[in-house]
Short mmCIF file of C-alpha atoms in Angstrom, two decimals:
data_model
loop_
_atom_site.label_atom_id
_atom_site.label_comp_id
_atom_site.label_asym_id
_atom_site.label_seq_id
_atom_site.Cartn_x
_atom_site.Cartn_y
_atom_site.Cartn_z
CA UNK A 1 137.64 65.60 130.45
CA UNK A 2 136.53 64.91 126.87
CA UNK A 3 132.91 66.25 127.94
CA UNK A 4 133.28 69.60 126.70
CA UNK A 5 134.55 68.37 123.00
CA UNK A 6 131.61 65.67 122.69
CA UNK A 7 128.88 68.24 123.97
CA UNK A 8 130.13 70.62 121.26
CA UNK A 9 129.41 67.73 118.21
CA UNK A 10 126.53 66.90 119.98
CA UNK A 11 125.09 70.64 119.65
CA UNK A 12 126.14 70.67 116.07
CA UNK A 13 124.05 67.28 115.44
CA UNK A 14 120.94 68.64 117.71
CA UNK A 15 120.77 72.21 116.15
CA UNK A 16 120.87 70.44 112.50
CA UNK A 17 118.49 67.61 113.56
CA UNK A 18 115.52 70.14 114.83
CA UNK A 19 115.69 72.44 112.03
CA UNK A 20 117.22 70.41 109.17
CA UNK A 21 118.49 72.94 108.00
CA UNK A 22 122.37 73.33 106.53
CA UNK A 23 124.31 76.66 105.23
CA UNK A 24 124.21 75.15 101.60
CA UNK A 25 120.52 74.83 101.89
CA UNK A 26 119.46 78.19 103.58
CA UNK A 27 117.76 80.59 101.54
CA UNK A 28 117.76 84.57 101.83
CA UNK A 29 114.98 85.09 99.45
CA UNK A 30 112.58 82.08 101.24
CA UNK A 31 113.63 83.63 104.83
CA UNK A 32 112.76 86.98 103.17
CA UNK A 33 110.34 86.94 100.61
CA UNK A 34 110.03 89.01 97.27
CA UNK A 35 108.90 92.73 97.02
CA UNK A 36 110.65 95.95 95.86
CA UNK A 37 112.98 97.94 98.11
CA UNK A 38 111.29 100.95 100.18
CA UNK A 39 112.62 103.22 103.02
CA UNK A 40 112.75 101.57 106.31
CA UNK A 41 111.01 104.30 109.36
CA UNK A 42 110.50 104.52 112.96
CA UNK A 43 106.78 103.91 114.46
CA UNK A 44 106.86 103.95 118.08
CA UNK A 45 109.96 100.89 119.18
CA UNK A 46 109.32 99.01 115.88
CA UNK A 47 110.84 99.56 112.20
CA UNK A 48 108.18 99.23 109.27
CA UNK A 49 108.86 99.45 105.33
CA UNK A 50 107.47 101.62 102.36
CA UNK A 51 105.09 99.52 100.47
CA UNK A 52 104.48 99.79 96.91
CA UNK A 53 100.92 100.26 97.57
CA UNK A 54 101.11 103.42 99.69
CA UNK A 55 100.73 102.07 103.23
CA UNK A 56 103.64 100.54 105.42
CA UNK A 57 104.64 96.59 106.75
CA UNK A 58 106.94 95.87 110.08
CA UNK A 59 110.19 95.02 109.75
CA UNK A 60 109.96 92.15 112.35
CA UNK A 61 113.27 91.57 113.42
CA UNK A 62 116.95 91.97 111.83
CA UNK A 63 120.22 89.96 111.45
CA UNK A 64 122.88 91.62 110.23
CA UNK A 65 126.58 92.12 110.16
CA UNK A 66 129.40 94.63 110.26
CA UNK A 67 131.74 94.76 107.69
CA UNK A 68 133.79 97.66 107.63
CA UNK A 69 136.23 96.90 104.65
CA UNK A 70 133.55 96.91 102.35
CA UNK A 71 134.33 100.24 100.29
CA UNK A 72 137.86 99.92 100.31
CA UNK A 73 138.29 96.64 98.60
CA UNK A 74 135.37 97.82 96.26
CA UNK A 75 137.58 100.77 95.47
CA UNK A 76 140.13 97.97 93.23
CA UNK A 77 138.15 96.43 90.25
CA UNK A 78 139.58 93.47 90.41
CA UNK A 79 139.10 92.98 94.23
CA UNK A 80 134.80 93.74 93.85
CA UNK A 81 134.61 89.91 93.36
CA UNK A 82 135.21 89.73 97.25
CA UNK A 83 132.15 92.16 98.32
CA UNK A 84 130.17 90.23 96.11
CA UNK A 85 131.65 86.95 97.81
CA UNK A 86 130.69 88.28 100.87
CA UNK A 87 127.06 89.94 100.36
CA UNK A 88 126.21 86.81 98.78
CA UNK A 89 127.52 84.87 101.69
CA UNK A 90 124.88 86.65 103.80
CA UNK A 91 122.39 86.72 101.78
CA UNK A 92 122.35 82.69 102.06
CA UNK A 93 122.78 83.15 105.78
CA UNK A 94 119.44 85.54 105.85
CA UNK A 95 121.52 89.09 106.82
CA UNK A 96 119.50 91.33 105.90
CA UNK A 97 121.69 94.90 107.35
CA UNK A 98 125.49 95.56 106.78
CA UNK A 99 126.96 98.27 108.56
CA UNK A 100 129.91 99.74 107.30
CA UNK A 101 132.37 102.88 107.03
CA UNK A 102 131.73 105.62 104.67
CA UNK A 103 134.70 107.24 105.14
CA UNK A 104 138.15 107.06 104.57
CA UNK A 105 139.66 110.30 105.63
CA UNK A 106 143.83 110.91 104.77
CA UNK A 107 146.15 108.38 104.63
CA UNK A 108 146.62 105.99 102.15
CA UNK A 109 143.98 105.33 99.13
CA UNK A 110 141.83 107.76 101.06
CA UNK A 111 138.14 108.84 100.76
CA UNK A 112 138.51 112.11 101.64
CA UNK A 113 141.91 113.02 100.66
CA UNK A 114 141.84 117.02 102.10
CA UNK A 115 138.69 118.51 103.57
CA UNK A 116 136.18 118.37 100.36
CA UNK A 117 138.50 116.89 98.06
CA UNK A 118 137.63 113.29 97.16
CA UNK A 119 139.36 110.45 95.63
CA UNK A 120 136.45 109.34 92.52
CA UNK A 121 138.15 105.35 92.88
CA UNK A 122 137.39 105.20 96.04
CA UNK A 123 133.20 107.36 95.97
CA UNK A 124 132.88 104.71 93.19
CA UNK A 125 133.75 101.71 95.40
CA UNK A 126 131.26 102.78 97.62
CA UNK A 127 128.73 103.21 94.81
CA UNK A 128 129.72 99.69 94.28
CA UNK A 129 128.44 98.48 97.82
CA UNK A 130 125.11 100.01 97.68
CA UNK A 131 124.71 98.88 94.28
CA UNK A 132 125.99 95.36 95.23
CA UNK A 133 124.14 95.14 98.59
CA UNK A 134 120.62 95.90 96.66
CA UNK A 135 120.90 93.05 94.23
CA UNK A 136 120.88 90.88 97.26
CA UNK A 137 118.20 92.84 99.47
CA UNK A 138 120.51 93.90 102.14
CA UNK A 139 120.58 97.53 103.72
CA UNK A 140 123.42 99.31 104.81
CA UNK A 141 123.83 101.39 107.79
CA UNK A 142 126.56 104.01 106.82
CA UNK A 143 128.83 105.50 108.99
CA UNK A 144 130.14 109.12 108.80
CA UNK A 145 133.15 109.43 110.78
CA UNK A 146 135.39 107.52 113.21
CA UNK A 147 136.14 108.63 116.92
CA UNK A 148 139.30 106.57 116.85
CA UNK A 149 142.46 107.04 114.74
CA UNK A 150 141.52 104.56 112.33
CA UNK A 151 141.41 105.28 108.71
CA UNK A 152 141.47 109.15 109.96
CA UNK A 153 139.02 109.75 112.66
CA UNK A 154 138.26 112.87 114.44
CA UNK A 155 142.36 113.40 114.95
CA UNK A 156 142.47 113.82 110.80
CA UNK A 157 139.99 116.76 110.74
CA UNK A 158 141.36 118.47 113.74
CA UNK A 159 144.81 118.02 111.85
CA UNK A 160 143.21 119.55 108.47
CA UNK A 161 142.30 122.62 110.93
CA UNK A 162 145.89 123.02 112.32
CA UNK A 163 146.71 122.87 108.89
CA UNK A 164 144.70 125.35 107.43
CA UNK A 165 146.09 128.56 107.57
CA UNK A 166 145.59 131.60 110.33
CA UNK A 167 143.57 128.99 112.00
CA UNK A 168 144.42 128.21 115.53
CA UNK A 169 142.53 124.96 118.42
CA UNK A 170 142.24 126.25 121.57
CA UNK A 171 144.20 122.76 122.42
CA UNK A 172 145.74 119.97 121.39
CA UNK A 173 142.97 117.63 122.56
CA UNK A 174 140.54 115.85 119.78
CA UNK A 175 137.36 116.42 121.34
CA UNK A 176 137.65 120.23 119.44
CA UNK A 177 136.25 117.97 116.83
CA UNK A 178 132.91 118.37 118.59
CA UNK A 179 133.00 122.37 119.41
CA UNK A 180 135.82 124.08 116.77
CA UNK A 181 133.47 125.86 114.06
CA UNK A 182 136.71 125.08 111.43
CA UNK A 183 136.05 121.41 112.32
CA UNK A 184 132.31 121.60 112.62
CA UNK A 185 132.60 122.56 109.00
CA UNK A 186 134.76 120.10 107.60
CA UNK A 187 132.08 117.07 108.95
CA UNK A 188 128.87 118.80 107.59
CA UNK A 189 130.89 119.49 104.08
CA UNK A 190 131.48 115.59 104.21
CA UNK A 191 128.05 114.55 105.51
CA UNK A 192 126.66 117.17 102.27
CA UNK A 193 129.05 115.06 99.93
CA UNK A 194 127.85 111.58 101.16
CA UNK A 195 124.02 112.45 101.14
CA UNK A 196 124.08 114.25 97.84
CA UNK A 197 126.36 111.68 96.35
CA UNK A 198 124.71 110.18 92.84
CA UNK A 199 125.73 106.73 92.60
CA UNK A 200 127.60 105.89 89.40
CA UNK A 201 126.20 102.42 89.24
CA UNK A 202 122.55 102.83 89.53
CA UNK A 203 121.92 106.47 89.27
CA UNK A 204 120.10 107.37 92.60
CA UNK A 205 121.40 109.86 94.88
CA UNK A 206 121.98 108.41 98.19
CA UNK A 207 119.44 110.45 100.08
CA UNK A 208 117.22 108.94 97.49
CA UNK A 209 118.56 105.39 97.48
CA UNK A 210 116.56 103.25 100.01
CA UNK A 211 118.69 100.46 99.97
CA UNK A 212 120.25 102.68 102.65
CA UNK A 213 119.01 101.53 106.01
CA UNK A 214 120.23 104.57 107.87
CA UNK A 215 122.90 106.85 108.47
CA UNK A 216 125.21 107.06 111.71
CA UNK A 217 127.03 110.26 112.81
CA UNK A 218 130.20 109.20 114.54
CA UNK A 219 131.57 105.71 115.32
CA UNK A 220 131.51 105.10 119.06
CA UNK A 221 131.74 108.75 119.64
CA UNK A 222 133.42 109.58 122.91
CA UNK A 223 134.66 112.66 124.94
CA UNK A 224 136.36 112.76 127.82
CA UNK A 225 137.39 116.10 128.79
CA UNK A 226 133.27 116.54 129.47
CA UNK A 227 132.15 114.06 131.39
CA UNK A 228 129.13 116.21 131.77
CA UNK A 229 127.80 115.47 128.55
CA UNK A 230 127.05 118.41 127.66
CA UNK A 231 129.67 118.97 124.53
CA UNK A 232 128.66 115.92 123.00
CA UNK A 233 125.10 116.62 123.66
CA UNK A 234 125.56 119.94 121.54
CA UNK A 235 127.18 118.18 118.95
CA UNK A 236 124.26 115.90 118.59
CA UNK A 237 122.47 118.06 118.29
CA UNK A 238 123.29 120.05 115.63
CA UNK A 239 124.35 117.27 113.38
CA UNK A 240 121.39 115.88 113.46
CA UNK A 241 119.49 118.41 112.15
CA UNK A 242 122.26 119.08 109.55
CA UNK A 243 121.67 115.49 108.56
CA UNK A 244 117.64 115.76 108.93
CA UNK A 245 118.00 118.85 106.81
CA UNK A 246 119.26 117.50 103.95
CA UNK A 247 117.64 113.26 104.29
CA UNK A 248 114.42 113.70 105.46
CA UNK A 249 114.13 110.10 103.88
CA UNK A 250 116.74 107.48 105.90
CA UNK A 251 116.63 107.38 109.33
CA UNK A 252 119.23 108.52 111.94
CA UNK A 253 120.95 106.75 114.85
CA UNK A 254 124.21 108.45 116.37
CA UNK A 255 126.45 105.59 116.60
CA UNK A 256 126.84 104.87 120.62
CA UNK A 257 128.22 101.82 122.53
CA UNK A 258 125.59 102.60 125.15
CA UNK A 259 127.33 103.99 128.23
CA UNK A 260 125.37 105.83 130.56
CA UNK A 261 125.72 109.68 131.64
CA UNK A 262 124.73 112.11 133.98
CA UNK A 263 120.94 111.91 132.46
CA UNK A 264 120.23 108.47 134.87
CA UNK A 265 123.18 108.49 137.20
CA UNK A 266 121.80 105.21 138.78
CA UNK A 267 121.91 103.52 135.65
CA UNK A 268 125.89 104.40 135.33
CA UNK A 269 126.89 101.09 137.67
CA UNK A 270 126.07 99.49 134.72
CA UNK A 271 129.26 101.16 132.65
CA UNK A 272 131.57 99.21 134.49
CA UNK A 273 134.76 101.74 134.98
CA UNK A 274 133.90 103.38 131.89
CA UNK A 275 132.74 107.52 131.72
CA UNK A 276 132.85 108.79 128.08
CA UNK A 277 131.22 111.65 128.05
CA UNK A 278 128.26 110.11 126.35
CA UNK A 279 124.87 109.48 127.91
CA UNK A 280 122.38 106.92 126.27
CA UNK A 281 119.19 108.83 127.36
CA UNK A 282 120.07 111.97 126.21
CA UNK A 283 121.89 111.36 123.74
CA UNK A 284 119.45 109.15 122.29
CA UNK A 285 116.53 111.84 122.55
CA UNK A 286 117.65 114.36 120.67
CA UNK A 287 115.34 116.00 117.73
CA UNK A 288 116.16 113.77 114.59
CA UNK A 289 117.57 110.23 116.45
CA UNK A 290 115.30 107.69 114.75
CA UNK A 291 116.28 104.45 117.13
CA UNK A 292 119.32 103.78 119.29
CA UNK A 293 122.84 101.48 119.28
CA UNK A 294 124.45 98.93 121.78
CA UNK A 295 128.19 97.52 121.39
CA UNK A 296 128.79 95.23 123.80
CA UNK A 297 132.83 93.03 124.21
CA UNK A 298 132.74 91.50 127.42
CA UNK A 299 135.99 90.59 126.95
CA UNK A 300 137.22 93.35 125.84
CA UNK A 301 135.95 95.56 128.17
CA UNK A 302 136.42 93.21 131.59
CA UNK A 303 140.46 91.69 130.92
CA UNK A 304 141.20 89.00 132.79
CA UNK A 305 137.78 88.71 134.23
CA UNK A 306 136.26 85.36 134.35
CA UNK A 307 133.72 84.39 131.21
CA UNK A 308 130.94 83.82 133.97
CA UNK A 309 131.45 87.19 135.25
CA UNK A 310 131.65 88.70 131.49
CA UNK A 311 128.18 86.70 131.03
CA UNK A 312 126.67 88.10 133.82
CA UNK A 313 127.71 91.59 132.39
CA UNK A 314 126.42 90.67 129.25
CA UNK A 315 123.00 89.81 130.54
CA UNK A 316 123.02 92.84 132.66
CA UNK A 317 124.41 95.07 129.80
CA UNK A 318 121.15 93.92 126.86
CA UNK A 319 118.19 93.96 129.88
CA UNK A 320 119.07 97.54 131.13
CA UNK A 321 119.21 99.06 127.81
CA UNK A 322 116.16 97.11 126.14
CA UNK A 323 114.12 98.16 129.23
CA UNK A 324 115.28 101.89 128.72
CA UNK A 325 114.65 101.93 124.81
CA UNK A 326 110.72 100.08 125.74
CA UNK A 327 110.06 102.44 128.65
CA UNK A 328 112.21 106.00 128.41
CA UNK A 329 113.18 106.24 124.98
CA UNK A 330 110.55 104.81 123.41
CA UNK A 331 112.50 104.02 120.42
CA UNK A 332 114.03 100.84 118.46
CA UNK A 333 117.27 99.49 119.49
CA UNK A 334 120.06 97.24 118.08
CA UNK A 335 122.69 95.67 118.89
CA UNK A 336 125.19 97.41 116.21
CA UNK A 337 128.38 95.91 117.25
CA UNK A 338 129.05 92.54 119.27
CA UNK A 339 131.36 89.67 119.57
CA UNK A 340 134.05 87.82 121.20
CA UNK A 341 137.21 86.96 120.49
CA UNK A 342 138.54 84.06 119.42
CA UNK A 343 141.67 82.81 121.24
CA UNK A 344 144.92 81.68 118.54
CA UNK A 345 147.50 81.59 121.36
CA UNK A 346 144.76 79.19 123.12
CA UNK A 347 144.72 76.66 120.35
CA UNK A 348 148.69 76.84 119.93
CA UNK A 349 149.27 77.19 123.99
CA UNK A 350 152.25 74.98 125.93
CA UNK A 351 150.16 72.42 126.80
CA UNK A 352 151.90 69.47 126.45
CA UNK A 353 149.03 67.41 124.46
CA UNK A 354 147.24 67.72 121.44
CA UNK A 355 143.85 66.79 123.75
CA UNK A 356 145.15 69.91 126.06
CA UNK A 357 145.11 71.85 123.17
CA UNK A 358 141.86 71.10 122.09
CA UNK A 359 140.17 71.46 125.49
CA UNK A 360 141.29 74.72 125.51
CA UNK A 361 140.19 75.72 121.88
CA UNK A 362 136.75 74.05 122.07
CA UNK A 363 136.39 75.86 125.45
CA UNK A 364 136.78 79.50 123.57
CA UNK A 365 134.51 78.54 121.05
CA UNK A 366 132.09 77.59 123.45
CA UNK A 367 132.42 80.89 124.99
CA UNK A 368 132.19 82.57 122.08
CA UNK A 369 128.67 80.44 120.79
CA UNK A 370 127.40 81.72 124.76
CA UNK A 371 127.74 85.33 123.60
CA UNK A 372 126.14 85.15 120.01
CA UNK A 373 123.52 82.87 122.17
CA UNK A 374 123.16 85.36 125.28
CA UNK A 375 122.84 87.73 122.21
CA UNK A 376 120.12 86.49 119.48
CA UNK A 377 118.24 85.12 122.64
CA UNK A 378 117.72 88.56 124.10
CA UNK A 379 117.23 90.14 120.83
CA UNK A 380 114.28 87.25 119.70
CA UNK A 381 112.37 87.68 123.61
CA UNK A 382 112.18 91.34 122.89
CA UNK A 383 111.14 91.67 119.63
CA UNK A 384 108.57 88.42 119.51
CA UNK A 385 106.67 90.45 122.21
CA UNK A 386 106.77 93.47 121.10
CA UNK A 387 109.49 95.17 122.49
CA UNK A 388 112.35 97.66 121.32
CA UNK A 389 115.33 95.50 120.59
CA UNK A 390 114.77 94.32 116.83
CA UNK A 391 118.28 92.63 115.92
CA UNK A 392 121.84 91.98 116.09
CA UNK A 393 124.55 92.91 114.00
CA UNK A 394 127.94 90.57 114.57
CA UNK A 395 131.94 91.89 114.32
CA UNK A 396 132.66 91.30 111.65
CA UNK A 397 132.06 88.80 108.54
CA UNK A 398 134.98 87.92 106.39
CA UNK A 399 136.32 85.45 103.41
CA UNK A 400 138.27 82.92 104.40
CA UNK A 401 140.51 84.10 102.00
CA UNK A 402 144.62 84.58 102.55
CA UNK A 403 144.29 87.71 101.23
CA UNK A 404 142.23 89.19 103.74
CA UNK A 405 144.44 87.89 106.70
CA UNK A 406 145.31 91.24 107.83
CA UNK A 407 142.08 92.33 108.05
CA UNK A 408 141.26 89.51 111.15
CA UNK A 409 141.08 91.27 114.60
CA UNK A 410 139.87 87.88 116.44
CA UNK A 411 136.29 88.57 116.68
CA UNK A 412 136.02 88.03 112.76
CA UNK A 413 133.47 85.08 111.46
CA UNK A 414 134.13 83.29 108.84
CA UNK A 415 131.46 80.91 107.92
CA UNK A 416 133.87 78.30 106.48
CA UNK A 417 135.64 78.08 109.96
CA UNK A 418 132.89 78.84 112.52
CA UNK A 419 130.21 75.91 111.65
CA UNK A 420 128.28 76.52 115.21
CA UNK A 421 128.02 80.41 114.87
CA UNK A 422 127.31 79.78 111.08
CA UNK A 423 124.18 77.59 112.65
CA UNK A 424 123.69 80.11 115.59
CA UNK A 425 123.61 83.08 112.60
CA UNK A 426 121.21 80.78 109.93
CA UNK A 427 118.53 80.24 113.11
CA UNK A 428 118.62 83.91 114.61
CA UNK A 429 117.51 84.73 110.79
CA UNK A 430 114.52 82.21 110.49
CA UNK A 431 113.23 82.60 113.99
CA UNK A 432 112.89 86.68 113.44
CA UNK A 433 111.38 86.01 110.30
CA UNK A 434 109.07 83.52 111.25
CA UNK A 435 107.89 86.06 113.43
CA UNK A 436 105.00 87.58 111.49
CA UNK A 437 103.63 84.11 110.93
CA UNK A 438 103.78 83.04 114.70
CA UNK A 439 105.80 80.28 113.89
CA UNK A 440 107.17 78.55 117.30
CA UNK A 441 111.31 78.98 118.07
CA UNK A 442 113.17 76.05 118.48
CA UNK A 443 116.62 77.82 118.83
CA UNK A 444 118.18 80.28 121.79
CA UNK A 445 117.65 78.99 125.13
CA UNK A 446 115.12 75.92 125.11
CA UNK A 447 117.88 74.29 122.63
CA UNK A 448 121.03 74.70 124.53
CA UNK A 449 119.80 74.14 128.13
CA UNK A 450 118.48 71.03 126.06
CA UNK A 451 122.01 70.35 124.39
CA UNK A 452 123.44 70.88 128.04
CA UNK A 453 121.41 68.36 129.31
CA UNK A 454 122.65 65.51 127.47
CA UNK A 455 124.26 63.19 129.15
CA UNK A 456 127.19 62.43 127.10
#
């Protein structure tokens, strides 16, 4: 039963053997070339890029990464040395798109301390990131507000509006967020201070600063007392042109996991037992969207499911929503957030030998390489011919350093300790950006039905 453990050193030796390539030697700026930084737009499913000489180039394909921590480590001088750490780390792994939290809202060392009031340490940490992410040609898509208690959410405004005074909710539910006028006001007030922000570092206003791939509305926006859609829809709606009305410069995506609504009730077999409220046609079509999300955790969202049936979800999950952004929405897609989770308990189980313990680990990271696989493969078919789906973006890079310990959530990669995904990651970047010179792929599929195949 040492199959599993061998096959895994074998991949290692095959991947590095057909591309000879290593982390150490990997190079963002020969995966990426040289030019100036312009706005990144929308032209029909495909991204292109301001030239300096008026017209516009495609953006073939992206790899990127989420990193939401970004602004709030930048927001202590002496922790910046870690956001540099880490943008350089991806730079050498050719990620060329963070995505990451612009907001902070309540709470401790907060963003947004009170509705409009703003904490300069922490607006200059973010300055910091944009600044920082620039010097190594990496974009940042910036989101605007969490749906989930987190570092505020929706529940902190709605809180703010109980607060203020002679205003009363209708109820105690958080999806007033989307229809209380109190509320309403609070977001656009912190959109306005975002957009307009001038950056400390390098002088730009953000609306102006195109190191800024694009801005999101709403982490993984949900609302379940209207299943309808129809609140949310509204919302959308008029946020959008808020944002549009201000930014006529970045582009605009609204920050979805991708469940289906009312729009293509057929397609909702695909949600699993999930209704939010949300509906990835619609939603995805209002006035002002510039390209649509996917967030995809099999394991998160199928417990104690087996990893063939999560991969079967998986593959199910990417083709339904790259054929709807090619053929309804017409419209780019990525994959914003996706991942699995690595397994500590599996690694330290009961089993009574160190071999049983390693069976088990190897057999998680396996799992784990199948998703970022199932992943970059889907990603590369679509965009080498043509289609919607132009990249990836992983949960969530970090340092392997002690000091960021409580920032791991299990689906965290950290090049240091994840050499196969550090391969997987270094390949997904080459192969899209060999793209435009019709280089062949020798990664995704062909390689690991090839690795599988070995007989040893």
């Amino acid at each position: 039963m040492e199959g599993r453990h061998h096959r895994a050193v074998a991949r290692e030796f095959v991947l590095l053997l057909l591309l000879g390539l290593s982390a150490s030697g990997f190079s963002a700026t020969a995966v990426y070339g040289s030019g100036g930084v312009g706005f990144v737009r929308r032209n029909g499913t495909q991204f292109v890029v301001d030239a300096g000489d008026g017209g516009r180039r495609p953006l073939e394909g992206i790899n990127g990464f989420n990193a939401y921590w970004l602004m709030y480590l930048a927001s202590f001088p002496e922790e910046r040395w870690k956001v540099h750490a880490a943008f350089r780390e991806a730079a050498a792994h050719g990620l060329t798109v963070v995505r990451t939290w612009a907001f902070r809202d309540g709470g401790f060392r907060p963003l947004q301390a009170s509705p409009g009031v703003y904490n300069e340490d922490v607006f200059q940490g973010l300055d910091y990131v944009i600044s920082e992410a620039n010097k190594f040609k990496i974009r940042l898509i910036l989101s605007l507000v969490n749906n989930f208690d987190s570092f505020g959410g929706r529940r902190q405004y709605i809180e703010w509006a109980r607060e203020a005074a002679g205003h009363c909710l209708s109820s105690d539910d958080d999806d007033d967020f989307y229809t209380d006028d109190v509320v309403k006001d609070y977001y656009k007030n912190h959109v306005k201070a975002i957009l307009t922000r001038v950056n400390t570092i390098n002088g730009l206003s953000y609306k102006d600063d195109p190191s800024i791939f694009a801005w999101e509305l709403i982490n993984e926006p949900r609302c379940v007392s209207d299943l309808s859609g129809i609140t949310l829809q509204g919302w959308i709606e008029e946020m959008a042109a808020y944002v549009k009305s201000i930014d006529e410069n970045h582009m605009l995506e609204v920050g979805l996991e991708g469940f289906y609504g009312e729009s293509t009730p057929e397609r909702k077999k695909f949600n699993l037992v999930y209704d939010m409220g949300t509906d990835f046609i619609s939603n995805n079509l209002v006035k002002g969207i510039d390209f649509a999300t996917l967030h995809v955790y099999p394991d998160e969202w199928m417990p104690g499911s087996t990893n063939r049936t999560q991969m079967a979800f998986l593959d199910g999950w990417l083709r339904s929503h790259i054929a709807d952004a090619d053929a309804v929405l017409s419209m780019p897609l990525l994959v914003a957030e996706f991942g699995k989770k690595h397994s500590p308990a599996a690694a330290a189980s009961s089993s009574s030998s160190s071999n049983g313990r390693r069976r088990q680990r190897d057999a998680v990271a396996d799992e784990r390489q199948s998703v970022y696989a199932s992943v970059y493969d889907a990603v590369y078919a679509s965009a080498s011919g043509g289609g919607a789906c132009r990249g990836g973006l992983f949960w969530q890079l970090l340092l392997g350093e002690e000091a960021m310990d409580d920032m791991r959530d299990g689906y965290e990669v950290v090049f240091s300790e994840s050499p196969f995904l550090e391969h997987l990651i270094d390949m997904q970047s080459r192969r899209l950006n060999n793209l435009s010179d019709n280089h062949p792929s020798l990664i995704g599929s062909y390689v690991l039905n090839s690795i599988d195949s070995l007989q040893i």
